[in-house]
Amino acid sequence: MWRHSIRGAVIAAGATLLIGLGAAVASAHVTVAPDTATQGAYAALIFRVPNERDDANTVKVDVQLPPELPVASVRVKPHPGWSYELKKTKPATPIEAHGAKVTEAVSEIIWTATDPKAGIRPDEYDEFAVSAGPLPKADAMVFKTLQHYSDGEVVRWIQEPQSGGAEPERPAPVLKLLPPSQAGAGRPVSLPIGNSGDDARSDAGSPAAHWAMGLSGAALVIALGCAAMVIRRSRQ
């Protein structure tokens, strides 16, 4: 009887581990970091794009800035192996920045792999850096994003978050904006462009990663407990 119980516990621990790891993988989608910035400040933003296909490369990333929240200054950091294009529109009302009126604002940033065989390969992700500001006085900015694959598929990360509801299937990257009084008296938000060590720390700090790690740890504890019980029973 006790052997069947131990076997069941071990199977349950393995299932818990697989569920946790599966949840971490399933949560992968296009995101922006940091996810919070200050109204009226400048921010260094990084758009993280994972490849969710195992048979095609990501060859183009199209990030759209919300047209109702134009930003006076948008600067793109050059990305090796990729070109970029800035599309601009005229906002309904000119933007005031540093005492000047800006009548044209960036509405779209399109990164394209310079070699069709390059791009983001399966099991990889990449990051695209932008500096933008002054950020508007709003609760959030939603960056609808189109991810183009080498076989012609386009994945549309354009669904906006719903209050009190579950996360949509294809959520758009969201940058929450806080008033200066809640975000350090309007200090500019900056984020260093991460190397591999920074990437690992950022991934480890995500909620999905914490959840998966917690489940993995619980599964390990259960498995070790079962092993100890087997040894104790065998000695008896």
PDB file of C-alpha atoms in Angstrom:
ATOM      1  CA  MET A   1       0.000   0.000   0.000  1.00  0.00           C
ATOM      2  CA  TRP A   2       2.694   2.437   1.013  1.00  0.00           C
ATOM      3  CA  ARG A   3       4.596   1.755  -2.202  1.00  0.00           C
ATOM      4  CA  HIS A   4       1.545   2.771  -4.235  1.00  0.00           C
ATOM      5  CA  SER A   5       1.231   5.936  -2.156  1.00  0.00           C
ATOM      6  CA  ILE A   6       4.862   6.840  -2.753  1.00  0.00           C
ATOM      7  CA  ARG A   7       4.529   6.160  -6.458  1.00  0.00           C
ATOM      8  CA  GLY A   8       1.479   8.408  -6.600  1.00  0.00           C
ATOM      9  CA  ALA A   9       3.291  11.182  -4.721  1.00  0.00           C
ATOM     10  CA  VAL A  10       6.257  11.005  -7.079  1.00  0.00           C
ATOM     11  CA  ILE A  11       3.962  11.172 -10.123  1.00  0.00           C
ATOM     12  CA  ALA A  12       2.153  14.150  -8.616  1.00  0.00           C
ATOM     13  CA  ALA A  13       5.449  15.919  -7.956  1.00  0.00           C
ATOM     14  CA  GLY A  14       6.554  15.377 -11.541  1.00  0.00           C
ATOM     15  CA  ALA A  15       3.228  16.647 -12.861  1.00  0.00           C
ATOM     16  CA  THR A  16       3.512  19.759 -10.681  1.00  0.00           C
ATOM     17  CA  LEU A  17       6.994  20.426 -12.036  1.00  0.00           C
ATOM     18  CA  LEU A  18       5.867  20.039 -15.659  1.00  0.00           C
ATOM     19  CA  ILE A  19       2.834  22.283 -15.123  1.00  0.00           C
ATOM     20  CA  GLY A  20       5.015  25.001 -13.614  1.00  0.00           C
ATOM     21  CA  LEU A  21       7.522  24.913 -16.438  1.00  0.00           C
ATOM     22  CA  GLY A  22       4.735  24.812 -19.026  1.00  0.00           C
ATOM     23  CA  ALA A  23       3.098  27.885 -17.521  1.00  0.00           C
ATOM     24  CA  ALA A  24       6.358  29.826 -17.728  1.00  0.00           C
ATOM     25  CA  VAL A  25       6.743  28.944 -21.406  1.00  0.00           C
ATOM     26  CA  ALA A  26       3.102  29.685 -22.241  1.00  0.00           C
ATOM     27  CA  SER A  27       3.349  33.141 -20.703  1.00  0.00           C
ATOM     28  CA  ALA A  28       5.943  34.283 -23.241  1.00  0.00           C
ATOM     29  CA  HIS A  29       4.747  37.251 -25.269  1.00  0.00           C
ATOM     30  CA  VAL A  30       5.982  40.642 -26.463  1.00  0.00           C
ATOM     31  CA  THR A  31       6.557  42.919 -23.462  1.00  0.00           C
ATOM     32  CA  VAL A  32       7.974  46.336 -22.627  1.00  0.00           C
ATOM     33  CA  ALA A  33      10.406  46.963 -19.775  1.00  0.00           C
ATOM     34  CA  PRO A  34      10.245  48.627 -17.429  1.00  0.00           C
ATOM     35  CA  ASP A  35       6.482  48.265 -17.146  1.00  0.00           C
ATOM     36  CA  THR A  36       6.162  51.506 -15.132  1.00  0.00           C
ATOM     37  CA  ALA A  37       7.429  55.030 -15.863  1.00  0.00           C
ATOM     38  CA  THR A  38       6.800  58.630 -14.817  1.00  0.00           C
ATOM     39  CA  GLN A  39       4.466  61.079 -16.511  1.00  0.00           C
ATOM     40  CA  GLY A  40       6.393  63.984 -18.021  1.00  0.00           C
ATOM     41  CA  ALA A  41       9.738  62.165 -17.823  1.00  0.00           C
ATOM     42  CA  TYR A  42      11.905  60.426 -20.401  1.00  0.00           C
ATOM     43  CA  ALA A  43      12.210  56.653 -20.354  1.00  0.00           C
ATOM     44  CA  ALA A  44      14.537  54.083 -21.871  1.00  0.00           C
ATOM     45  CA  LEU A  45      12.200  51.336 -23.039  1.00  0.00           C
ATOM     46  CA  ILE A  46      13.068  47.835 -24.162  1.00  0.00           C
ATOM     47  CA  PHE A  47      10.669  45.763 -26.235  1.00  0.00           C
ATOM     48  CA  ARG A  48      11.355  42.084 -25.641  1.00  0.00           C
ATOM     49  CA  VAL A  49      10.274  39.776 -28.467  1.00  0.00           C
ATOM     50  CA  PRO A  50      10.369  35.978 -28.013  1.00  0.00           C
ATOM     51  CA  ASN A  51      10.078  33.566 -30.937  1.00  0.00           C
ATOM     52  CA  GLU A  52       7.165  31.210 -30.253  1.00  0.00           C
ATOM     53  CA  ARG A  53       7.590  29.175 -33.435  1.00  0.00           C
ATOM     54  CA  ASP A  54       9.819  26.130 -33.868  1.00  0.00           C
ATOM     55  CA  ASP A  55       9.886  26.259 -37.679  1.00  0.00           C
ATOM     56  CA  ALA A  56      10.272  29.960 -38.596  1.00  0.00           C
ATOM     57  CA  ASN A  57      12.279  33.059 -37.671  1.00  0.00           C
ATOM     58  CA  THR A  58      10.904  36.405 -36.546  1.00  0.00           C
ATOM     59  CA  VAL A  59      12.059  38.818 -39.274  1.00  0.00           C
ATOM     60  CA  LYS A  60      10.089  41.999 -38.556  1.00  0.00           C
ATOM     61  CA  VAL A  61       8.747  43.729 -35.447  1.00  0.00           C
ATOM     62  CA  ASP A  62       6.246  46.577 -35.828  1.00  0.00           C
ATOM     63  CA  VAL A  63       5.581  48.591 -32.650  1.00  0.00           C
ATOM     64  CA  GLN A  64       2.771  51.142 -32.831  1.00  0.00           C
ATOM     65  CA  LEU A  65       2.649  54.097 -30.460  1.00  0.00           C
ATOM     66  CA  PRO A  66      -0.838  55.076 -29.258  1.00  0.00           C
ATOM     67  CA  PRO A  67      -1.987  57.868 -31.614  1.00  0.00           C
ATOM     68  CA  GLU A  68      -4.030  59.567 -28.907  1.00  0.00           C
ATOM     69  CA  LEU A  69      -0.887  59.934 -26.731  1.00  0.00           C
ATOM     70  CA  PRO A  70       1.814  61.403 -29.009  1.00  0.00           C
ATOM     71  CA  VAL A  71       5.382  61.744 -27.723  1.00  0.00           C
ATOM     72  CA  ALA A  72       7.608  64.635 -28.796  1.00  0.00           C
ATOM     73  CA  SER A  73      10.902  62.735 -28.858  1.00  0.00           C
ATOM     74  CA  VAL A  74      11.532  59.124 -29.888  1.00  0.00           C
ATOM     75  CA  ARG A  75      15.070  57.844 -30.412  1.00  0.00           C
ATOM     76  CA  VAL A  76      15.935  54.314 -31.539  1.00  0.00           C
ATOM     77  CA  LYS A  77      19.101  52.503 -30.513  1.00  0.00           C
ATOM     78  CA  PRO A  78      20.748  50.835 -33.556  1.00  0.00           C
ATOM     79  CA  HIS A  79      20.383  47.071 -33.462  1.00  0.00           C
ATOM     80  CA  PRO A  80      23.029  44.896 -35.182  1.00  0.00           C
ATOM     81  CA  GLY A  81      21.572  42.858 -38.030  1.00  0.00           C
ATOM     82  CA  TRP A  82      18.389  44.932 -38.157  1.00  0.00           C
ATOM     83  CA  SER A  83      17.295  48.132 -39.882  1.00  0.00           C
ATOM     84  CA  TYR A  84      14.511  50.353 -38.618  1.00  0.00           C
ATOM     85  CA  GLU A  85      11.946  52.763 -40.003  1.00  0.00           C
ATOM     86  CA  LEU A  86      10.111  55.549 -38.186  1.00  0.00           C
ATOM     87  CA  LYS A  87       6.647  56.467 -39.381  1.00  0.00           C
ATOM     88  CA  LYS A  88       5.284  59.840 -38.296  1.00  0.00           C
ATOM     89  CA  THR A  89       1.892  61.483 -38.101  1.00  0.00           C
ATOM     90  CA  LYS A  90       0.618  64.930 -37.218  1.00  0.00           C
ATOM     91  CA  PRO A  91      -1.164  64.953 -33.869  1.00  0.00           C
ATOM     92  CA  ALA A  92      -4.513  66.709 -33.624  1.00  0.00           C
ATOM     93  CA  THR A  93      -2.958  69.145 -31.157  1.00  0.00           C
ATOM     94  CA  PRO A  94       0.744  70.144 -31.346  1.00  0.00           C
ATOM     95  CA  ILE A  95       2.875  68.749 -28.521  1.00  0.00           C
ATOM     96  CA  GLU A  96       4.640  71.206 -26.250  1.00  0.00           C
ATOM     97  CA  ALA A  97       8.110  70.139 -25.138  1.00  0.00           C
ATOM     98  CA  HIS A  98      10.815  72.363 -23.627  1.00  0.00           C
ATOM     99  CA  GLY A  99       8.993  75.508 -24.683  1.00  0.00           C
ATOM    100  CA  ALA A 100       8.623  74.438 -28.316  1.00  0.00           C
ATOM    101  CA  LYS A 101       5.685  73.048 -30.252  1.00  0.00           C
ATOM    102  CA  VAL A 102       6.158  69.752 -32.068  1.00  0.00           C
ATOM    103  CA  THR A 103       3.784  69.215 -34.976  1.00  0.00           C
ATOM    104  CA  GLU A 104       4.952  65.736 -35.985  1.00  0.00           C
ATOM    105  CA  ALA A 105       5.269  62.643 -33.800  1.00  0.00           C
ATOM    106  CA  VAL A 106       6.459  59.071 -34.296  1.00  0.00           C
ATOM    107  CA  SER A 107       3.484  56.743 -34.638  1.00  0.00           C
ATOM    108  CA  GLU A 108       5.241  53.513 -35.585  1.00  0.00           C
ATOM    109  CA  ILE A 109       8.661  51.876 -35.262  1.00  0.00           C
ATOM    110  CA  ILE A 110       9.406  49.010 -37.645  1.00  0.00           C
ATOM    111  CA  TRP A 111      12.497  46.843 -37.171  1.00  0.00           C
ATOM    112  CA  THR A 112      13.391  44.513 -40.061  1.00  0.00           C
ATOM    113  CA  ALA A 113      16.099  41.857 -40.165  1.00  0.00           C
ATOM    114  CA  THR A 114      18.629  42.813 -42.834  1.00  0.00           C
ATOM    115  CA  ASP A 115      19.059  39.158 -43.860  1.00  0.00           C
ATOM    116  CA  PRO A 116      15.930  37.016 -44.408  1.00  0.00           C
ATOM    117  CA  LYS A 117      17.826  34.049 -42.954  1.00  0.00           C
ATOM    118  CA  ALA A 118      18.643  36.001 -39.833  1.00  0.00           C
ATOM    119  CA  GLY A 119      16.145  37.352 -37.345  1.00  0.00           C
ATOM    120  CA  ILE A 120      15.051  35.763 -34.112  1.00  0.00           C
ATOM    121  CA  ARG A 121      15.397  31.993 -34.389  1.00  0.00           C
ATOM    122  CA  PRO A 122      13.327  29.325 -32.591  1.00  0.00           C
ATOM    123  CA  ASP A 123      13.991  29.115 -28.831  1.00  0.00           C
ATOM    124  CA  GLU A 124      15.467  32.648 -28.886  1.00  0.00           C
ATOM    125  CA  TYR A 125      14.325  36.153 -28.053  1.00  0.00           C
ATOM    126  CA  ASP A 126      15.665  39.614 -28.804  1.00  0.00           C
ATOM    127  CA  GLU A 127      15.349  43.126 -27.385  1.00  0.00           C
ATOM    128  CA  PHE A 128      14.851  46.450 -29.156  1.00  0.00           C
ATOM    129  CA  ALA A 129      15.668  49.679 -27.299  1.00  0.00           C
ATOM    130  CA  VAL A 130      13.966  53.068 -27.561  1.00  0.00           C
ATOM    131  CA  SER A 131      14.235  56.347 -25.670  1.00  0.00           C
ATOM    132  CA  ALA A 132      10.991  58.329 -25.496  1.00  0.00           C
ATOM    133  CA  GLY A 133       9.620  61.409 -23.769  1.00  0.00           C
ATOM    134  CA  PRO A 134       8.311  63.492 -22.295  1.00  0.00           C
ATOM    135  CA  LEU A 135       5.767  60.794 -21.488  1.00  0.00           C
ATOM    136  CA  PRO A 136       2.118  61.893 -21.563  1.00  0.00           C
ATOM    137  CA  LYS A 137      -0.053  62.567 -18.541  1.00  0.00           C
ATOM    138  CA  ALA A 138      -2.094  59.402 -18.806  1.00  0.00           C
ATOM    139  CA  ASP A 139      -2.597  56.191 -16.858  1.00  0.00           C
ATOM    140  CA  ALA A 140      -0.862  53.979 -19.410  1.00  0.00           C
ATOM    141  CA  MET A 141       0.470  53.606 -22.932  1.00  0.00           C
ATOM    142  CA  VAL A 142      -0.509  50.534 -24.953  1.00  0.00           C
ATOM    143  CA  PHE A 143       1.983  49.583 -27.670  1.00  0.00           C
ATOM    144  CA  LYS A 144       0.182  47.365 -30.171  1.00  0.00           C
ATOM    145  CA  THR A 145       2.791  45.174 -31.850  1.00  0.00           C
ATOM    146  CA  LEU A 146       2.864  43.017 -34.982  1.00  0.00           C
ATOM    147  CA  GLN A 147       5.362  40.148 -35.067  1.00  0.00           C
ATOM    148  CA  HIS A 148       6.216  38.943 -38.586  1.00  0.00           C
ATOM    149  CA  TYR A 149       7.633  35.470 -39.236  1.00  0.00           C
ATOM    150  CA  SER A 150       9.749  34.298 -42.163  1.00  0.00           C
ATOM    151  CA  ASP A 151       6.924  32.103 -43.517  1.00  0.00           C
ATOM    152  CA  GLY A 152       4.559  35.065 -43.785  1.00  0.00           C
ATOM    153  CA  GLU A 153       2.606  34.610 -40.545  1.00  0.00           C
ATOM    154  CA  VAL A 154       1.825  37.781 -38.592  1.00  0.00           C
ATOM    155  CA  VAL A 155       1.074  37.496 -34.875  1.00  0.00           C
ATOM    156  CA  ARG A 156      -0.883  40.521 -33.644  1.00  0.00           C
ATOM    157  CA  TRP A 157      -0.119  41.488 -30.057  1.00  0.00           C
ATOM    158  CA  ILE A 158      -2.861  44.107 -29.981  1.00  0.00           C
ATOM    159  CA  GLN A 159      -5.363  43.109 -27.306  1.00  0.00           C
ATOM    160  CA  GLU A 160      -5.735  45.699 -24.563  1.00  0.00           C
ATOM    161  CA  PRO A 161      -6.013  44.698 -20.898  1.00  0.00           C
ATOM    162  CA  GLN A 162      -9.488  44.463 -19.409  1.00  0.00           C
ATOM    163  CA  SER A 163     -10.102  45.651 -15.864  1.00  0.00           C
ATOM    164  CA  GLY A 164     -10.842  42.746 -13.553  1.00  0.00           C
ATOM    165  CA  GLY A 165     -10.543  40.201 -16.345  1.00  0.00           C
ATOM    166  CA  ALA A 166      -8.059  37.507 -17.289  1.00  0.00           C
ATOM    167  CA  GLU A 167      -5.090  38.337 -19.473  1.00  0.00           C
ATOM    168  CA  PRO A 168      -6.078  38.233 -23.166  1.00  0.00           C
ATOM    169  CA  GLU A 169      -4.574  35.646 -25.486  1.00  0.00           C
ATOM    170  CA  ARG A 170      -2.525  38.187 -27.459  1.00  0.00           C
ATOM    171  CA  PRO A 171      -1.885  41.085 -25.025  1.00  0.00           C
ATOM    172  CA  ALA A 172      -0.234  44.273 -26.226  1.00  0.00           C
ATOM    173  CA  PRO A 173       2.763  45.587 -24.253  1.00  0.00           C
ATOM    174  CA  VAL A 174       1.569  48.078 -21.623  1.00  0.00           C
ATOM    175  CA  LEU A 175       3.554  50.850 -19.926  1.00  0.00           C
ATOM    176  CA  LYS A 176       1.887  52.138 -16.770  1.00  0.00           C
ATOM    177  CA  LEU A 177       2.422  55.845 -16.118  1.00  0.00           C
ATOM    178  CA  LEU A 178       2.564  57.313 -12.614  1.00  0.00           C
ATOM    179  CA  PRO A 179       2.325  60.965 -11.550  1.00  0.00           C
ATOM    180  CA  PRO A 180       5.655  62.484 -10.416  1.00  0.00           C
ATOM    181  CA  SER A 181       4.408  62.519  -6.822  1.00  0.00           C
ATOM    182  CA  GLN A 182       4.196  58.710  -6.899  1.00  0.00           C
ATOM    183  CA  ALA A 183       7.308  58.018  -8.943  1.00  0.00           C
ATOM    184  CA  GLY A 184      10.191  59.904  -7.364  1.00  0.00           C
ATOM    185  CA  ALA A 185       9.340  63.547  -8.082  1.00  0.00           C
ATOM    186  CA  GLY A 186       9.593  63.199 -11.844  1.00  0.00           C
ATOM    187  CA  ARG A 187      13.080  61.731 -12.103  1.00  0.00           C
ATOM    188  CA  PRO A 188      13.688  60.291 -15.571  1.00  0.00           C
ATOM    189  CA  VAL A 189      13.236  56.543 -15.750  1.00  0.00           C
ATOM    190  CA  SER A 190      16.148  54.748 -17.364  1.00  0.00           C
ATOM    191  CA  LEU A 191      16.974  51.144 -18.004  1.00  0.00           C
ATOM    192  CA  PRO A 192      20.439  49.950 -19.068  1.00  0.00           C
ATOM    193  CA  ILE A 193      20.526  47.804 -22.159  1.00  0.00           C
ATOM    194  CA  GLY A 194      20.966  44.379 -20.655  1.00  0.00           C
ATOM    195  CA  ASN A 195      23.698  41.885 -21.351  1.00  0.00           C
ATOM    196  CA  SER A 196      23.134  38.193 -20.825  1.00  0.00           C
ATOM    197  CA  GLY A 197      23.474  38.570 -17.068  1.00  0.00           C
ATOM    198  CA  ASP A 198      20.897  41.349 -16.983  1.00  0.00           C
ATOM    199  CA  ASP A 199      18.551  39.262 -19.124  1.00  0.00           C
ATOM    200  CA  ALA A 200      18.775  36.370 -16.715  1.00  0.00           C
ATOM    201  CA  ARG A 201      18.039  38.614 -13.749  1.00  0.00           C
ATOM    202  CA  SER A 202      15.089  40.189 -15.576  1.00  0.00           C
ATOM    203  CA  ASP A 203      13.636  36.802 -16.522  1.00  0.00           C
ATOM    204  CA  ALA A 204      14.094  35.504 -13.006  1.00  0.00           C
ATOM    205  CA  GLY A 205      12.235  38.504 -11.630  1.00  0.00           C
ATOM    206  CA  SER A 206       9.083  37.979 -13.692  1.00  0.00           C
ATOM    207  CA  PRO A 207       5.928  36.717 -11.914  1.00  0.00           C
ATOM    208  CA  ALA A 208       5.711  33.693 -14.191  1.00  0.00           C
ATOM    209  CA  ALA A 209       9.314  32.766 -13.424  1.00  0.00           C
ATOM    210  CA  HIS A 210       8.759  33.102  -9.653  1.00  0.00           C
ATOM    211  CA  TRP A 211       5.642  30.930  -9.882  1.00  0.00           C
ATOM    212  CA  ALA A 212       7.376  28.255 -11.918  1.00  0.00           C
ATOM    213  CA  MET A 213      10.386  28.270  -9.578  1.00  0.00           C
ATOM    214  CA  GLY A 214       8.106  27.943  -6.562  1.00  0.00           C
ATOM    215  CA  LEU A 215       6.297  24.967  -8.055  1.00  0.00           C
ATOM    216  CA  SER A 216       9.600  23.375  -9.064  1.00  0.00           C
ATOM    217  CA  GLY A 217      10.899  23.776  -5.519  1.00  0.00           C
ATOM    218  CA  ALA A 218       7.744  22.222  -4.074  1.00  0.00           C
ATOM    219  CA  ALA A 219       8.038  19.286  -6.471  1.00  0.00           C
ATOM    220  CA  LEU A 220      11.674  18.776  -5.451  1.00  0.00           C
ATOM    221  CA  VAL A 221      10.764  18.760  -1.746  1.00  0.00           C
ATOM    222  CA  ILE A 222       8.016  16.174  -2.349  1.00  0.00           C
ATOM    223  CA  ALA A 223      10.340  13.980  -4.395  1.00  0.00           C
ATOM    224  CA  LEU A 224      13.084  14.098  -1.737  1.00  0.00           C
ATOM    225  CA  GLY A 225      10.545  13.274   0.973  1.00  0.00           C
ATOM    226  CA  CYS A 226       9.317  10.274  -1.008  1.00  0.00           C
ATOM    227  CA  ALA A 227      12.875   9.059  -1.546  1.00  0.00           C
ATOM    228  CA  ALA A 228      13.614   9.317   2.182  1.00  0.00           C
ATOM    229  CA  MET A 229      10.455   7.333   2.955  1.00  0.00           C
ATOM    230  CA  VAL A 230      11.470   4.584   0.529  1.00  0.00           C
ATOM    231  CA  ILE A 231      14.916   4.293   2.156  1.00  0.00           C
ATOM    232  CA  ARG A 232      13.413   4.204   5.660  1.00  0.00           C
ATOM    233  CA  ARG A 233      10.863   1.542   4.707  1.00  0.00           C
ATOM    234  CA  SER A 234      13.498  -0.596   2.965  1.00  0.00           C
ATOM    235  CA  ARG A 235      15.686  -0.573   6.078  1.00  0.00           C
ATOM    236  CA  GLN A 236      12.756  -1.661   8.216  1.00  0.00           C
TER     237      GLN A 236
END
